[in-house]
XYZ file of N, CA and C in Angstrom:
507
model
N 72.891 8.686 11.770
C 73.766 7.661 12.325
C 73.518 6.272 11.759
N 72.410 6.060 11.041
C 72.119 4.740 10.472
C 71.718 4.908 9.016
N 71.771 3.823 8.321
C 71.410 3.836 6.911
C 70.193 2.960 6.691
N 69.155 3.511 6.097
C 67.965 2.732 5.786
C 68.201 1.843 4.584
N 69.248 2.116 3.845
C 69.609 1.315 2.684
C 71.100 1.031 2.763
N 71.490 -0.200 2.503
C 72.918 -0.498 2.562
C 73.214 -1.912 2.102
N 74.503 -2.209 2.081
C 74.944 -3.559 1.730
C 76.292 -3.799 2.388
N 76.621 -5.058 2.529
C 77.943 -5.476 2.989
C 78.177 -6.870 2.422
N 79.218 -7.488 2.826
C 79.604 -8.786 2.268
C 78.513 -9.853 2.429
N 77.721 -9.765 3.490
C 76.729 -10.807 3.777
C 75.343 -10.543 3.207
N 75.047 -9.321 2.799
C 73.706 -9.062 2.296
C 73.456 -7.604 1.982
N 72.208 -7.316 1.665
C 71.813 -5.950 1.314
C 70.378 -5.712 1.777
N 70.023 -4.446 1.968
C 68.681 -4.078 2.369
C 68.363 -2.683 1.839
N 67.102 -2.461 1.639
C 66.615 -1.142 1.223
C 65.286 -0.886 1.900
N 65.044 0.357 2.297
C 63.836 0.691 3.043
C 63.102 1.851 2.395
N 61.814 1.861 2.578
C 60.975 2.974 2.132
C 59.874 3.164 3.164
N 59.392 4.376 3.277
C 58.292 4.644 4.203
C 57.097 3.778 3.814
N 56.478 3.160 4.807
C 55.375 2.237 4.540
C 54.030 2.952 4.441
N 53.971 4.211 4.809
C 52.714 4.954 4.703
C 51.700 4.603 5.770
N 52.137 4.014 6.869
C 51.217 3.660 7.946
C 50.852 4.907 8.754
N 49.618 4.990 9.189
C 49.164 6.104 10.027
C 49.518 5.779 11.465
N 50.395 6.583 12.049
C 50.906 6.312 13.392
C 50.552 7.406 14.392
N 49.624 8.286 14.035
C 49.175 9.343 14.945
C 47.658 9.403 14.950
N 47.114 9.824 16.064
C 45.688 10.104 16.183
C 45.511 11.325 17.059
N 44.461 12.086 16.805
C 44.069 13.203 17.655
C 42.867 12.779 18.470
N 42.962 12.969 19.782
C 41.876 12.610 20.689
C 41.292 13.867 21.311
N 39.959 13.989 21.278
C 39.268 15.085 21.952
C 39.153 14.685 23.414
N 39.819 15.447 24.266
C 39.877 15.126 25.690
C 38.738 15.796 26.453
N 38.422 15.223 27.600
C 37.404 15.759 28.502
C 38.101 16.144 29.801
N 38.210 17.466 30.040
C 38.900 17.983 31.217
C 37.893 18.414 32.276
N 38.354 18.490 33.536
C 37.490 19.040 34.578
C 37.396 20.559 34.406
N 36.554 21.210 35.195
C 36.294 22.644 35.036
C 37.553 23.495 35.193
N 38.485 23.064 36.026
C 39.711 23.840 36.263
C 40.824 23.487 35.273
N 40.573 22.554 34.376
C 41.578 22.081 33.414
C 42.832 21.549 34.111
N 42.617 20.909 35.242
C 43.724 20.306 35.989
C 43.728 18.783 35.871
N 42.558 18.203 35.569
C 42.448 16.751 35.487
C 41.736 16.367 34.192
N 41.999 15.145 33.752
C 41.440 14.634 32.493
C 40.793 13.277 32.766
N 39.725 12.991 32.039
C 39.092 11.679 32.175
C 39.986 10.614 31.559
N 40.179 9.547 32.313
C 40.900 8.374 31.828
C 40.051 7.173 32.206
N 39.241 6.724 31.285
C 38.272 5.676 31.600
C 37.199 6.248 32.516
N 36.976 5.596 33.633
C 35.934 6.017 34.576
C 36.448 6.955 35.661
N 37.679 7.409 35.576
C 38.226 8.244 36.656
C 38.881 9.499 36.090
N 39.039 10.477 36.958
C 39.769 11.693 36.607
C 41.198 11.554 37.119
N 42.167 11.863 36.272
C 43.577 11.806 36.670
C 44.200 13.177 36.420
N 45.198 13.551 37.224
C 45.844 14.854 37.009
C 46.571 14.889 35.669
N 46.528 16.056 35.023
C 47.361 16.259 33.839
C 48.815 16.262 34.283
N 49.680 15.642 33.514
C 51.127 15.741 33.781
C 51.609 17.013 33.109
N 52.363 17.808 33.837
C 52.845 19.080 33.283
C 54.364 19.117 33.329
N 54.926 19.695 32.285
C 56.376 19.872 32.232
C 56.672 21.092 31.364
N 57.853 21.634 31.530
C 58.285 22.766 30.714
C 59.340 22.261 29.740
N 59.213 22.689 28.497
C 60.199 22.332 27.476
C 60.711 23.608 26.842
N 62.031 23.698 26.724
C 62.650 24.854 26.094
C 63.178 24.436 24.731
N 62.798 25.207 23.724
C 63.205 24.920 22.356
C 64.214 25.978 21.936
N 65.427 25.548 21.619
C 66.474 26.476 21.177
C 66.204 26.869 19.730
N 66.329 28.161 19.450
C 66.150 28.666 18.093
C 67.493 29.092 17.536
N 67.717 28.813 16.296
C 69.010 29.109 15.684
C 69.313 30.611 15.689
N 68.335 31.428 15.314
C 68.557 32.874 15.266
C 67.553 33.592 16.149
N 67.563 33.277 17.398
C 66.635 33.939 18.307
C 66.742 33.371 19.700
N 65.979 33.963 20.565
C 65.954 33.509 21.945
C 65.197 32.190 22.049
N 65.572 31.355 23.000
C 64.839 30.104 23.194
C 63.379 30.378 23.551
N 62.514 29.454 23.195
C 61.096 29.541 23.521
C 60.792 28.435 24.527
N 60.128 28.807 25.619
C 59.756 27.825 26.631
C 58.253 27.616 26.588
N 57.848 26.364 26.515
C 56.438 25.994 26.488
C 56.107 25.163 27.713
N 54.908 25.365 28.240
C 54.420 24.454 29.269
C 53.573 23.403 28.560
N 53.944 22.155 28.735
C 53.258 21.049 28.075
C 52.386 20.348 29.108
N 51.109 20.194 28.772
C 50.175 19.426 29.599
C 49.915 18.125 28.862
N 50.076 17.007 29.577
C 49.991 15.711 28.917
C 48.910 14.842 29.541
N 48.136 14.191 28.677
C 47.109 13.243 29.085
C 47.679 11.834 28.924
N 46.955 10.799 29.352
C 47.435 9.434 29.114
C 47.591 9.094 27.634
N 46.950 9.862 26.740
C 47.061 9.601 25.312
C 48.162 10.411 24.648
N 48.563 11.518 25.246
C 49.613 12.335 24.664
C 49.467 13.793 25.071
N 50.358 14.655 24.582
C 50.328 16.071 24.962
C 49.138 16.808 24.345
N 48.639 17.808 25.087
C 47.583 18.670 24.563
C 48.199 19.666 23.591
N 47.516 19.929 22.506
C 48.049 20.790 21.456
C 47.635 22.252 21.603
N 46.790 22.590 22.562
C 46.244 23.948 22.683
C 47.292 25.056 22.596
N 48.445 24.955 23.272
C 49.410 26.059 23.192
C 49.982 26.266 21.782
N 49.877 25.266 20.937
C 50.437 25.368 19.592
C 49.429 25.854 18.560
N 48.149 25.869 18.928
C 47.108 26.261 17.985
C 46.857 27.758 18.080
N 46.501 28.369 16.972
C 46.311 29.823 16.954
C 44.880 30.249 17.274
N 44.027 29.281 17.628
C 42.662 29.645 17.994
C 42.164 28.690 19.070
N 41.145 29.116 19.769
C 40.568 28.305 20.845
C 39.748 27.171 20.241
N 39.884 25.983 20.785
C 39.082 24.841 20.347
C 39.086 23.788 21.440
N 38.368 22.680 21.239
C 38.317 21.633 22.260
C 39.729 21.116 22.514
N 39.985 20.611 23.726
C 41.334 20.104 24.025
C 41.646 18.850 23.211
N 42.687 18.935 22.406
C 43.120 17.817 21.569
C 44.445 17.284 22.079
N 44.530 15.964 22.223
C 45.782 15.308 22.588
C 46.296 14.558 21.371
N 47.598 14.604 21.161
C 48.230 13.922 20.037
C 48.876 12.627 20.523
N 48.388 11.512 20.001
C 49.002 10.209 20.272
C 49.868 9.856 19.074
N 51.094 9.414 19.334
C 52.049 9.091 18.271
C 52.871 7.884 18.702
N 53.023 6.915 17.823
C 53.779 5.713 18.182
C 55.240 6.032 18.478
N 55.770 7.096 17.916
C 57.162 7.473 18.174
C 57.408 7.905 19.607
N 56.341 8.219 20.349
C 56.498 8.585 21.750
C 56.564 7.351 22.649
N 56.243 6.184 22.106
C 56.314 4.940 22.875
C 57.761 4.463 22.932
N 58.097 3.678 23.945
C 59.461 3.156 24.025
C 59.810 2.298 22.813
N 61.028 2.385 22.383
C 61.514 1.603 21.250
C 62.933 2.010 20.920
N 63.548 1.326 19.993
C 64.946 1.651 19.674
C 65.197 1.598 18.174
N 64.550 2.467 17.432
C 64.704 2.487 15.982
C 66.144 2.625 15.527
N 66.907 3.499 16.160
C 68.303 3.693 15.751
C 69.123 2.448 16.047
N 68.984 1.916 17.247
C 69.751 0.720 17.610
C 69.361 -0.467 16.727
N 68.090 -0.558 16.367
C 67.650 -1.658 15.500
C 68.374 -1.611 14.161
N 68.498 -0.425 13.574
C 69.169 -0.341 12.271
C 70.687 -0.473 12.390
N 71.246 -0.167 13.542
C 72.667 -0.479 13.745
C 72.857 -1.995 13.739
N 71.904 -2.737 14.336
C 71.980 -4.201 14.302
C 71.747 -4.724 12.886
N 70.873 -4.079 12.123
C 70.656 -4.470 10.723
C 71.974 -4.376 9.959
N 72.711 -3.299 10.187
C 73.969 -3.093 9.468
C 75.003 -4.173 9.784
N 74.839 -4.870 10.899
C 75.793 -5.920 11.283
C 75.221 -7.332 11.121
N 73.995 -7.430 10.609
C 73.377 -8.751 10.439
C 74.107 -9.529 9.353
N 74.408 -10.803 9.628
C 75.126 -11.613 8.643
C 74.203 -12.573 7.896
N 72.885 -12.514 8.174
C 71.934 -13.368 7.464
C 70.569 -12.680 7.444
N 69.694 -13.185 6.582
C 68.334 -12.654 6.519
C 67.622 -12.855 7.855
N 67.849 -13.974 8.497
C 67.219 -14.243 9.796
C 67.676 -13.222 10.846
N 68.971 -12.913 10.883
C 69.479 -11.920 11.836
C 68.915 -10.530 11.530
N 68.759 -10.218 10.244
C 68.199 -8.924 9.869
C 66.755 -8.811 10.356
N 65.960 -9.850 10.157
C 64.566 -9.824 10.633
C 64.516 -9.704 12.148
N 65.394 -10.367 12.851
C 65.449 -10.257 14.312
C 65.797 -8.826 14.727
N 66.736 -8.220 14.021
C 67.129 -6.839 14.326
C 65.963 -5.875 14.116
N 65.162 -6.105 13.081
C 64.038 -5.217 12.784
C 62.888 -5.357 13.782
N 62.866 -6.425 14.549
C 61.745 -6.676 15.463
C 61.578 -5.578 16.512
N 62.634 -4.864 16.846
C 62.524 -3.823 17.873
C 62.413 -2.419 17.290
N 62.449 -2.297 15.968
C 62.311 -0.982 15.338
C 60.859 -0.527 15.487
N 60.633 0.710 15.958
C 59.249 1.134 16.145
C 58.836 2.365 15.349
N 59.756 3.218 14.974
C 59.375 4.458 14.289
C 60.539 4.963 13.474
N 60.312 5.348 12.220
C 59.080 5.323 11.445
C 58.777 3.925 10.933
N 57.538 3.709 10.507
C 57.163 2.408 9.959
C 57.728 2.312 8.544
N 58.505 1.256 8.304
C 59.211 1.090 7.036
C 58.893 -0.253 6.394
N 58.945 -0.280 5.088
C 58.933 -1.532 4.329
C 60.390 -1.801 3.965
N 60.931 -2.914 4.422
C 62.342 -3.229 4.229
C 62.456 -4.459 3.335
N 63.103 -4.290 2.201
C 63.385 -5.379 1.265
C 64.826 -5.814 1.520
N 65.068 -7.111 1.635
C 66.421 -7.560 1.986
C 66.742 -8.898 1.330
N 68.037 -9.179 1.240
C 68.529 -10.467 0.741
C 69.901 -10.721 1.357
N 70.218 -11.993 1.558
C 71.557 -12.301 2.058
C 72.346 -13.070 1.008
N 73.621 -13.281 1.278
C 74.528 -13.906 0.310
C 74.175 -15.364 0.042
N 73.387 -15.988 0.917
C 72.989 -17.380 0.726
C 71.700 -17.517 -0.092
N 71.139 -16.399 -0.533
C 69.943 -16.435 -1.367
C 68.633 -16.260 -0.618
N 68.674 -16.112 0.691
C 67.447 -15.876 1.459
C 67.108 -14.392 1.402
N 65.843 -14.070 1.461
C 65.442 -12.671 1.441
C 63.973 -12.523 1.711
N 63.508 -11.289 1.625
C 62.093 -11.064 1.854
C 61.773 -9.585 1.963
N 60.530 -9.343 2.299
C 60.021 -8.000 2.537
C 59.445 -7.984 3.945
N 59.909 -7.084 4.779
C 59.482 -7.023 6.172
C 58.937 -5.635 6.470
N 57.736 -5.567 7.038
C 57.220 -4.310 7.552
C 57.781 -4.158 8.956
N 58.429 -3.037 9.226
C 59.065 -2.822 10.531
C 58.535 -1.525 11.124
N 58.075 -1.608 12.349
C 57.581 -0.425 13.039
C 56.299 -0.724 13.775
N 55.894 0.218 14.626
C 54.687 0.062 15.438
C 53.515 0.785 14.795
N 52.437 0.043 14.585
C 51.193 0.605 14.072
C 50.141 0.414 15.168
N 49.423 1.478 15.534
C 48.434 1.330 16.605
C 47.351 0.312 16.242
N 46.998 -0.497 17.233
C 45.862 -1.415 17.074
C 44.627 -0.626 17.521
N 43.745 -0.338 16.571
C 42.556 0.468 16.846
C 41.314 -0.416 16.804
N 40.384 -0.160 17.726
C 39.127 -0.908 17.731
C 38.304 -0.562 16.499
N 38.384 0.698 16.061
C 37.701 1.128 14.844
C 38.491 2.260 14.211
N 38.267 2.485 12.940
C 39.003 3.503 12.208
C 38.674 4.908 12.673
N 39.628 5.802 12.502
C 39.434 7.188 12.922
C 39.122 8.101 11.750
N 39.292 7.634 10.533
C 39.111 8.453 9.329
C 39.979 9.701 9.357
N 41.053 9.653 10.138
C 42.026 10.739 10.244
C 41.402 12.044 10.729
N 40.368 11.957 11.568
C 39.771 13.134 12.194
C 39.849 12.959 13.704
N 39.774 14.062 14.479
C 39.792 13.909 15.942
C 38.637 13.020 16.421
N 38.952 12.158 17.383
C 37.973 11.197 17.907
C 37.889 11.345 19.425
N 36.764 10.923 20.027
C 36.605 11.058 21.476
C 37.594 10.187 22.243
N 38.165 10.751 23.307
C 39.076 9.995 24.163
C 38.316 9.211 25.220
N 37.083 9.628 25.529
C 36.283 8.913 26.542
C 35.648 7.690 25.902
N 35.668 6.605 26.625
C 35.139 5.348 26.101
C 36.253 4.573 25.402
N 35.977 3.342 25.082
C 37.004 2.478 24.490
C 36.955 2.422 22.974
N 35.981 3.067 22.345
C 35.763 2.926 20.915
C 36.954 3.263 20.033
N 37.737 4.278 20.401
C 38.825 4.711 19.537
C 40.206 4.559 20.187
N 40.259 4.210 21.460
C 41.550 4.132 22.145
C 42.418 3.015 21.572
N 43.719 3.241 21.608
C 44.655 2.235 21.114
C 44.657 1.034 22.050
N 44.724 -0.143 21.456
C 44.761 -1.392 22.208
C 46.078 -2.106 21.899
N 47.176 -1.418 22.159
C 48.492 -1.957 21.877
C 48.916 -1.639 20.458
N 49.880 -2.403 19.949
C 50.455 -2.147 18.633
C 50.492 -3.414 17.794
N 50.395 -3.230 16.475
C 50.571 -4.340 15.534
C 52.038 -4.469 15.236
């Protein structure tokens, strides 16, 4: 429904994936019954929901999803038993990537284009733009987790503040 690259009478823009890491795997600490998860100094109930996935050439598959404050547990999707891993992804946070690029398509100046990109959250893009008046620039658009320390792209402990996200850049 939107174009990452385009032009009109007032300007032009082009986008490319910025290569930002927007996911982390957290090793969760569950209670003995796997009903509650540690969230800071307290135990909170896992949020549970059922999701049905329609298959093009087959019967729908229904999964029970257990979710922690950091994201859904991946155990039902893994083919072997392992520690409970939760997937945190910036795309699961509120935002309006599609609406932002619809506003980009109607921006009549570089300033309006930058304003439109301010609410884009996923995927993280590098957007090069110029307007008919000669203004332009390069804007990184999207949400990147603010991390206290690097994760080295491996699962990290969810308990404690060392690896938890502290908002977005």
